[in-house]
């Protein structure tokens, strides 16, 4: 019973949104832990990007530059294969989200609470993605063509097509949040059943492998939705 009570307590703590500090100048606006960690992730990648992109050369590139170009080309190629030529303009966004989610989901190794355990974060990411998806359709088809697409393939399913606008972000949000939270619950159950050795290996799996998989799944589905919107008829 005590173990179950501890699990419930830990789960409640993971679901809670802790306020780190507030800004009196903005009427006491509270800044949550997930926001601060997100700022930290952004600062980290800005610094890394600045360091890696210094002194780039066309001729006689350094080993650092060659490694960076290979990594960028490989990652770009993955998204290019999924999204197709008509969606290449959206690849930088997808790569940025992939880097953010990949970093956020493995922060548990370093003792930080991943911001993706905050439902507000996953909702924001899902809404951003669905706005981009619908924008890609408007950009490709024009406003009239985009509105007309809701009547395809037959007019009778128009309500279902409209409903998809709300279903897709809901699905993206719950999939990301649920999988990240589910990994935590499984880890806690493993600690109760096998408190020695096994939790360490399981933690490495859920914090690294599973975290990166969830990041990939999120951007993969977003890429597929964009491809549907921009594909040639």
Short mmCIF file of C-alpha atoms in Angstrom, two decimals:
data_model
loop_
_atom_site.label_atom_id
_atom_site.label_comp_id
_atom_site.label_asym_id
_atom_site.label_seq_id
_atom_site.Cartn_x
_atom_site.Cartn_y
_atom_site.Cartn_z
CA UNK A 1 0.00 0.00 0.00
CA UNK A 2 2.84 2.34 0.85
CA UNK A 3 4.46 1.77 -2.53
CA UNK A 4 1.20 2.59 -4.29
CA UNK A 5 0.81 5.74 -2.21
CA UNK A 6 4.36 6.78 -3.12
CA UNK A 7 3.60 6.12 -6.79
CA UNK A 8 0.49 8.29 -6.62
CA UNK A 9 2.47 11.01 -4.83
CA UNK A 10 5.25 10.89 -7.46
CA UNK A 11 2.70 10.91 -10.26
CA UNK A 12 0.94 13.93 -8.76
CA UNK A 13 4.30 15.69 -8.51
CA UNK A 14 5.08 14.92 -12.16
CA UNK A 15 1.69 16.25 -13.28
CA UNK A 16 1.95 19.41 -11.20
CA UNK A 17 3.07 22.62 -12.89
CA UNK A 18 5.49 24.33 -10.53
CA UNK A 19 5.89 28.07 -10.63
CA UNK A 20 9.55 29.08 -10.54
CA UNK A 21 9.09 32.83 -10.18
CA UNK A 22 6.67 35.61 -11.09
CA UNK A 23 7.01 38.99 -12.74
CA UNK A 24 5.44 41.79 -10.67
CA UNK A 25 6.04 44.21 -13.53
CA UNK A 26 3.56 42.16 -15.59
CA UNK A 27 0.92 41.97 -12.88
CA UNK A 28 2.45 39.01 -11.07
CA UNK A 29 2.63 36.80 -14.18
CA UNK A 30 3.90 33.39 -13.09
CA UNK A 31 6.67 31.62 -14.98
CA UNK A 32 6.38 27.84 -14.81
CA UNK A 33 9.20 25.33 -14.57
CA UNK A 34 8.48 23.98 -18.05
CA UNK A 35 8.87 27.47 -19.54
CA UNK A 36 12.21 28.03 -17.79
CA UNK A 37 13.52 24.65 -18.96
CA UNK A 38 12.36 25.46 -22.50
CA UNK A 39 14.30 28.71 -22.35
CA UNK A 40 17.31 26.69 -21.23
CA UNK A 41 16.95 24.31 -24.18
CA UNK A 42 16.66 27.26 -26.57
CA UNK A 43 19.76 28.92 -25.07
CA UNK A 44 21.67 25.65 -25.30
CA UNK A 45 20.98 25.16 -29.00
CA UNK A 46 21.61 28.83 -29.80
CA UNK A 47 25.03 28.57 -28.17
CA UNK A 48 25.76 25.24 -29.87
CA UNK A 49 24.66 26.66 -33.21
CA UNK A 50 26.86 29.71 -32.75
CA UNK A 51 29.88 27.58 -31.88
CA UNK A 52 29.38 25.08 -34.70
CA UNK A 53 28.73 27.67 -37.42
CA UNK A 54 31.71 29.93 -36.72
CA UNK A 55 34.31 30.33 -39.46
CA UNK A 56 32.47 28.29 -42.08
CA UNK A 57 34.42 28.02 -45.33
CA UNK A 58 33.60 26.94 -48.87
CA UNK A 59 37.17 25.80 -49.51
CA UNK A 60 39.19 23.64 -47.11
CA UNK A 61 36.39 23.19 -44.56
CA UNK A 62 37.34 22.06 -41.07
CA UNK A 63 36.48 18.63 -39.67
CA UNK A 64 33.91 20.31 -37.42
CA UNK A 65 32.24 21.85 -40.46
CA UNK A 66 32.29 18.55 -42.37
CA UNK A 67 30.69 16.71 -39.44
CA UNK A 68 28.06 19.45 -39.10
CA UNK A 69 27.26 19.33 -42.82
CA UNK A 70 26.93 15.54 -42.76
CA UNK A 71 24.59 15.65 -39.74
CA UNK A 72 22.49 18.43 -41.28
CA UNK A 73 22.32 16.68 -44.65
CA UNK A 74 21.27 13.37 -43.08
CA UNK A 75 18.57 14.98 -40.93
CA UNK A 76 17.34 17.11 -43.81
CA UNK A 77 17.23 14.04 -46.03
CA UNK A 78 15.05 12.16 -43.55
CA UNK A 79 12.42 14.91 -43.57
CA UNK A 80 12.76 15.50 -47.31
CA UNK A 81 11.94 11.85 -47.98
CA UNK A 82 8.85 12.04 -45.77
CA UNK A 83 7.44 15.43 -46.71
CA UNK A 84 8.30 15.53 -50.42
CA UNK A 85 9.59 18.34 -52.62
CA UNK A 86 6.49 20.50 -52.19
CA UNK A 87 6.97 20.66 -48.43
CA UNK A 88 10.67 21.47 -48.26
CA UNK A 89 10.01 25.01 -47.05
CA UNK A 90 8.69 23.55 -43.78
CA UNK A 91 11.67 21.31 -43.02
CA UNK A 92 13.54 23.92 -40.90
CA UNK A 93 10.55 24.10 -38.54
CA UNK A 94 10.32 20.32 -38.31
CA UNK A 95 14.05 20.03 -37.61
CA UNK A 96 13.79 22.67 -34.87
CA UNK A 97 10.87 20.87 -33.21
CA UNK A 98 12.73 17.56 -33.46
CA UNK A 99 15.78 19.05 -31.72
CA UNK A 100 13.62 20.60 -29.01
CA UNK A 101 11.60 17.46 -28.32
CA UNK A 102 14.64 15.20 -28.49
CA UNK A 103 16.44 17.37 -25.94
CA UNK A 104 13.38 17.88 -23.74
CA UNK A 105 12.55 14.17 -23.55
CA UNK A 106 16.02 13.10 -22.36
CA UNK A 107 16.38 15.73 -19.63
CA UNK A 108 15.25 13.20 -17.05
CA UNK A 109 18.75 11.72 -17.15
CA UNK A 110 20.11 14.96 -15.71
CA UNK A 111 17.47 15.24 -13.00
CA UNK A 112 15.23 17.78 -14.75
CA UNK A 113 11.52 17.36 -15.32
CA UNK A 114 10.96 17.20 -19.11
CA UNK A 115 8.75 20.12 -20.20
CA UNK A 116 6.72 17.64 -22.29
CA UNK A 117 5.26 16.35 -19.00
CA UNK A 118 3.42 19.67 -18.86
CA UNK A 119 0.20 19.27 -20.83
CA UNK A 120 0.32 22.98 -21.71
CA UNK A 121 3.59 22.42 -23.59
CA UNK A 122 2.28 19.51 -25.64
CA UNK A 123 -0.92 21.43 -26.42
CA UNK A 124 1.13 24.42 -27.61
CA UNK A 125 3.31 22.22 -29.82
CA UNK A 126 0.27 20.49 -31.30
CA UNK A 127 -1.50 23.79 -32.00
CA UNK A 128 1.64 25.21 -33.65
CA UNK A 129 1.90 22.12 -35.85
CA UNK A 130 -1.76 22.15 -36.90
CA UNK A 131 -1.56 25.87 -37.74
CA UNK A 132 1.43 25.12 -39.96
CA UNK A 133 -0.38 22.17 -41.53
CA UNK A 134 -3.43 24.24 -42.44
CA UNK A 135 -1.24 27.14 -43.57
CA UNK A 136 0.59 24.78 -45.92
CA UNK A 137 -2.75 23.86 -47.46
CA UNK A 138 -3.74 27.51 -47.90
CA UNK A 139 -0.34 28.33 -49.38
CA UNK A 140 -0.60 25.43 -51.83
CA UNK A 141 -4.27 25.66 -52.82
CA UNK A 142 -5.19 29.26 -52.05
CA UNK A 143 -7.95 30.15 -49.63
CA UNK A 144 -10.77 29.08 -51.96
CA UNK A 145 -9.03 25.84 -52.87
CA UNK A 146 -8.35 25.10 -49.20
CA UNK A 147 -12.00 25.63 -48.29
CA UNK A 148 -13.07 23.52 -51.26
CA UNK A 149 -10.79 20.68 -50.09
CA UNK A 150 -13.13 20.10 -47.14
CA UNK A 151 -15.75 18.86 -49.61
CA UNK A 152 -13.43 16.22 -51.06
CA UNK A 153 -13.93 13.49 -52.09
CA UNK A 154 -17.69 14.00 -51.61
CA UNK A 155 -19.63 16.89 -50.07
CA UNK A 156 -21.38 14.69 -47.51
CA UNK A 157 -18.16 14.15 -45.50
CA UNK A 158 -17.45 17.89 -45.14
CA UNK A 159 -18.29 17.89 -41.39
CA UNK A 160 -15.80 15.04 -40.85
CA UNK A 161 -13.06 16.90 -42.74
CA UNK A 162 -13.70 20.01 -40.65
CA UNK A 163 -13.62 17.95 -37.46
CA UNK A 164 -10.15 16.68 -38.43
CA UNK A 165 -8.77 20.18 -37.86
CA UNK A 166 -9.50 19.70 -34.15
CA UNK A 167 -8.84 15.95 -33.97
CA UNK A 168 -5.29 16.15 -35.32
CA UNK A 169 -3.83 18.51 -32.70
CA UNK A 170 -5.72 16.64 -29.99
CA UNK A 171 -4.20 13.38 -31.22
CA UNK A 172 -0.68 14.83 -31.47
CA UNK A 173 -0.95 16.36 -28.02
CA UNK A 174 -2.26 13.29 -26.19
CA UNK A 175 0.11 10.92 -28.00
CA UNK A 176 3.17 12.91 -26.96
CA UNK A 177 1.97 13.65 -23.42
CA UNK A 178 0.61 10.16 -22.83
CA UNK A 179 3.71 8.34 -23.99
CA UNK A 180 6.07 10.51 -21.95
CA UNK A 181 3.89 10.17 -18.85
CA UNK A 182 3.35 6.45 -19.49
CA UNK A 183 7.10 5.89 -19.55
CA UNK A 184 7.35 7.51 -16.10
CA UNK A 185 4.59 5.28 -14.68
CA UNK A 186 6.22 2.12 -16.06
CA UNK A 187 9.56 3.19 -14.56
CA UNK A 188 8.00 3.68 -11.14
CA UNK A 189 6.29 0.26 -11.30
CA UNK A 190 9.60 -1.36 -12.24
CA UNK A 191 11.25 0.28 -9.23
CA UNK A 192 8.56 -1.20 -6.98
CA UNK A 193 8.85 -4.73 -8.39
CA UNK A 194 12.61 -4.86 -9.04
CA UNK A 195 14.27 -2.08 -7.04
CA UNK A 196 17.87 -3.03 -7.95
CA UNK A 197 19.78 -2.89 -11.28
CA UNK A 198 16.83 -3.23 -13.67
CA UNK A 199 15.50 0.34 -13.10
CA UNK A 200 18.85 1.77 -14.23
CA UNK A 201 18.72 -0.01 -17.58
CA UNK A 202 15.02 0.77 -17.98
CA UNK A 203 15.66 4.43 -17.18
CA UNK A 204 18.27 4.66 -19.91
CA UNK A 205 15.79 3.12 -22.35
CA UNK A 206 12.85 5.37 -21.49
CA UNK A 207 14.88 8.56 -21.03
CA UNK A 208 16.97 8.18 -24.19
CA UNK A 209 15.58 5.72 -26.72
CA UNK A 210 11.88 6.13 -26.03
CA UNK A 211 12.24 9.91 -25.63
CA UNK A 212 13.89 10.23 -29.03
CA UNK A 213 11.29 7.91 -30.59
CA UNK A 214 8.47 10.13 -29.30
CA UNK A 215 10.18 13.19 -30.77
CA UNK A 216 10.46 11.43 -34.11
CA UNK A 217 6.85 10.25 -34.07
CA UNK A 218 5.57 13.77 -33.41
CA UNK A 219 7.48 15.39 -36.29
CA UNK A 220 6.86 12.35 -38.52
CA UNK A 221 3.08 12.68 -38.18
CA UNK A 222 3.29 16.45 -38.67
CA UNK A 223 5.32 15.86 -41.84
CA UNK A 224 2.78 13.37 -43.16
CA UNK A 225 -0.10 15.77 -42.55
CA UNK A 226 1.77 18.55 -44.36
CA UNK A 227 2.54 16.21 -47.24
CA UNK A 228 -1.17 15.45 -47.58
CA UNK A 229 -1.89 19.16 -47.83
CA UNK A 230 0.80 20.05 -50.38
CA UNK A 231 0.84 16.92 -52.53
CA UNK A 232 0.12 17.37 -56.22
CA UNK A 233 -3.25 16.06 -57.23
#
